[in-house]
């Protein structure tokens, strides 16, 4: 298969105008100028994508596919109140609903040009959806309890579920990990035990960390809405939480959570230099979700400070329940603009920088940089094509700027994983889109209050 387009973006090398790539089976075998590549492979059938960008698929560093059916259901609330409302809605979902919701998310991921994702799930529906869709990624079993007595049972159940999920997925595409939910919803010993499990088995590990001001104040001072509304709403008042006097990052450090290599910390909005140094010195990484952070009033993560400390950062979309879409283009655009607005000229990020965060940087964080995240001979053929031919995109000078400032998920023409086409010009090859959309609409009718 020989694909050509106006632009080819290897990511790890300068972009190529009038470029081409060749895919044999599941691997990229050639990348270069169109004429030279065609001359080297005269036997290959050529597909010309026209005024488009051929690039590696996006690596979405944080998702919750199973929450896709809750899209737009809870709006205009700050984080803690939003979380409480979402918890009430999710209590209405049956097991089959979670499966439908995760499938809906997988459909959107493919249409958005996402080929690899790091998903956190409680039900396991995301693992099944990822496997059915043919996506690559890491699926984390989410765990939580504020009761120390329940920690052994929670770990035991999670271990059993992880073993079951490993049987459902292709191990060459999907790894299974573990994810304590957050500092405000987990007894400290749960972080310790989860870290011990990850160290013993080598499984990936992630957590939501320092996302909101409420979380920071709850952990450090025992105050904020989390200390009252959330605790009452989850029946955890008997847990007897005591303020720790330290930041969420320092709190997890005290329980040995960062002793495990390559912890993936999601959000990290409310952190100072000492916190960032803890994360960087322990080789942790951050999943940056700018739209969720902005929509829920969580704040703006200090990406420039992360860079100064050498802390690795990639882009995540979070869940459609929090930001409505799995659109990596929007994440890059809003993320870039927020950083420029907050930091100014002192650390002026480029569009290319954010595209790298959504591809090779995120791939390396997941330990997949040798296989995906860039277009290079020998790497897996996880490739997407993005249309740049619309009136609001022409003339195109810098393809990176065009991707970040003018494109969206509707512009994705082609999504392939390991040379297998999973989405092509509005059609999915592995999932039944009409059926999933119909079932998702039925879920919405069930959980939407009368009159909404």
PDB file of N, CA and C in Angstrom, residues 213-228 241 243:
ATOM      1  N   UNK A 213      -8.560  22.529  42.750  1.00  0.00           N
ATOM      2  CA  UNK A 213      -8.257  23.214  43.997  1.00  0.00           C
ATOM      3  C   UNK A 213      -8.944  22.530  45.160  1.00  0.00           C
ATOM      4  N   UNK A 214     -10.163  22.007  44.931  1.00  0.00           N
ATOM      5  CA  UNK A 214     -10.870  21.273  45.981  1.00  0.00           C
ATOM      6  C   UNK A 214     -10.055  20.075  46.458  1.00  0.00           C
ATOM      7  N   UNK A 215      -9.446  19.349  45.516  1.00  0.00           N
ATOM      8  CA  UNK A 215      -8.640  18.186  45.896  1.00  0.00           C
ATOM      9  C   UNK A 215      -7.438  18.624  46.732  1.00  0.00           C
ATOM     10  N   UNK A 216      -6.765  19.674  46.280  1.00  0.00           N
ATOM     11  CA  UNK A 216      -5.591  20.163  47.000  1.00  0.00           C
ATOM     12  C   UNK A 216      -5.954  20.541  48.436  1.00  0.00           C
ATOM     13  N   UNK A 217      -7.029  21.298  48.596  1.00  0.00           N
ATOM     14  CA  UNK A 217      -7.408  21.757  49.932  1.00  0.00           C
ATOM     15  C   UNK A 217      -7.930  20.619  50.802  1.00  0.00           C
ATOM     16  N   UNK A 218      -8.576  19.633  50.187  1.00  0.00           N
ATOM     17  CA  UNK A 218      -9.048  18.478  50.943  1.00  0.00           C
ATOM     18  C   UNK A 218      -7.868  17.682  51.490  1.00  0.00           C
ATOM     19  N   UNK A 219      -6.898  17.393  50.639  1.00  0.00           N
ATOM     20  CA  UNK A 219      -5.755  16.583  51.062  1.00  0.00           C
ATOM     21  C   UNK A 219      -4.904  17.331  52.087  1.00  0.00           C
ATOM     22  N   UNK A 220      -4.635  18.592  51.825  1.00  0.00           N
ATOM     23  CA  UNK A 220      -3.716  19.323  52.701  1.00  0.00           C
ATOM     24  C   UNK A 220      -4.381  19.853  53.981  1.00  0.00           C
ATOM     25  N   UNK A 221      -5.616  20.366  53.827  1.00  0.00           N
ATOM     26  CA  UNK A 221      -6.241  21.044  54.965  1.00  0.00           C
ATOM     27  C   UNK A 221      -7.501  20.354  55.488  1.00  0.00           C
ATOM     28  N   UNK A 222      -7.996  19.334  54.776  1.00  0.00           N
ATOM     29  CA  UNK A 222      -9.225  18.663  55.195  1.00  0.00           C
ATOM     30  C   UNK A 222     -10.462  19.493  54.978  1.00  0.00           C
ATOM     31  N   UNK A 223     -10.378  20.486  54.078  1.00  0.00           N
ATOM     32  CA  UNK A 223     -11.504  21.367  53.813  1.00  0.00           C
ATOM     33  C   UNK A 223     -11.958  21.220  52.368  1.00  0.00           C
ATOM     34  N   UNK A 224     -12.783  22.155  51.876  1.00  0.00           N
ATOM     35  CA  UNK A 224     -13.315  22.211  50.510  1.00  0.00           C
ATOM     36  C   UNK A 224     -14.579  21.376  50.379  1.00  0.00           C
ATOM     37  N   UNK A 225     -15.216  21.478  49.212  1.00  0.00           N
ATOM     38  CA  UNK A 225     -16.461  20.746  48.953  1.00  0.00           C
ATOM     39  C   UNK A 225     -16.262  19.241  49.047  1.00  0.00           C
ATOM     40  N   UNK A 226     -15.056  18.773  48.766  1.00  0.00           N
ATOM     41  CA  UNK A 226     -14.800  17.338  48.859  1.00  0.00           C
ATOM     42  C   UNK A 226     -14.922  16.844  50.293  1.00  0.00           C
ATOM     43  N   UNK A 227     -14.627  17.694  51.249  1.00  0.00           N
ATOM     44  CA  UNK A 227     -14.702  17.297  52.651  1.00  0.00           C
ATOM     45  C   UNK A 227     -16.143  17.203  53.141  1.00  0.00           C
ATOM     46  N   UNK A 228     -17.056  17.882  52.445  1.00  0.00           N
ATOM     47  CA  UNK A 228     -18.444  17.884  52.877  1.00  0.00           C
ATOM     48  C   UNK A 228     -19.347  17.182  51.869  1.00  0.00           C
ATOM     49  N   UNK A 241     -11.237  11.004  57.667  1.00  0.00           N
ATOM     50  CA  UNK A 241     -10.134  11.669  56.991  1.00  0.00           C
ATOM     51  C   UNK A 241      -9.521  12.756  57.863  1.00  0.00           C
ATOM     52  N   UNK A 243      -6.537  15.895  57.766  1.00  0.00           N
ATOM     53  CA  UNK A 243      -5.686  16.659  56.845  1.00  0.00           C
ATOM     54  C   UNK A 243      -4.232  16.215  56.959  1.00  0.00           C
TER      55      UNK A 243
END
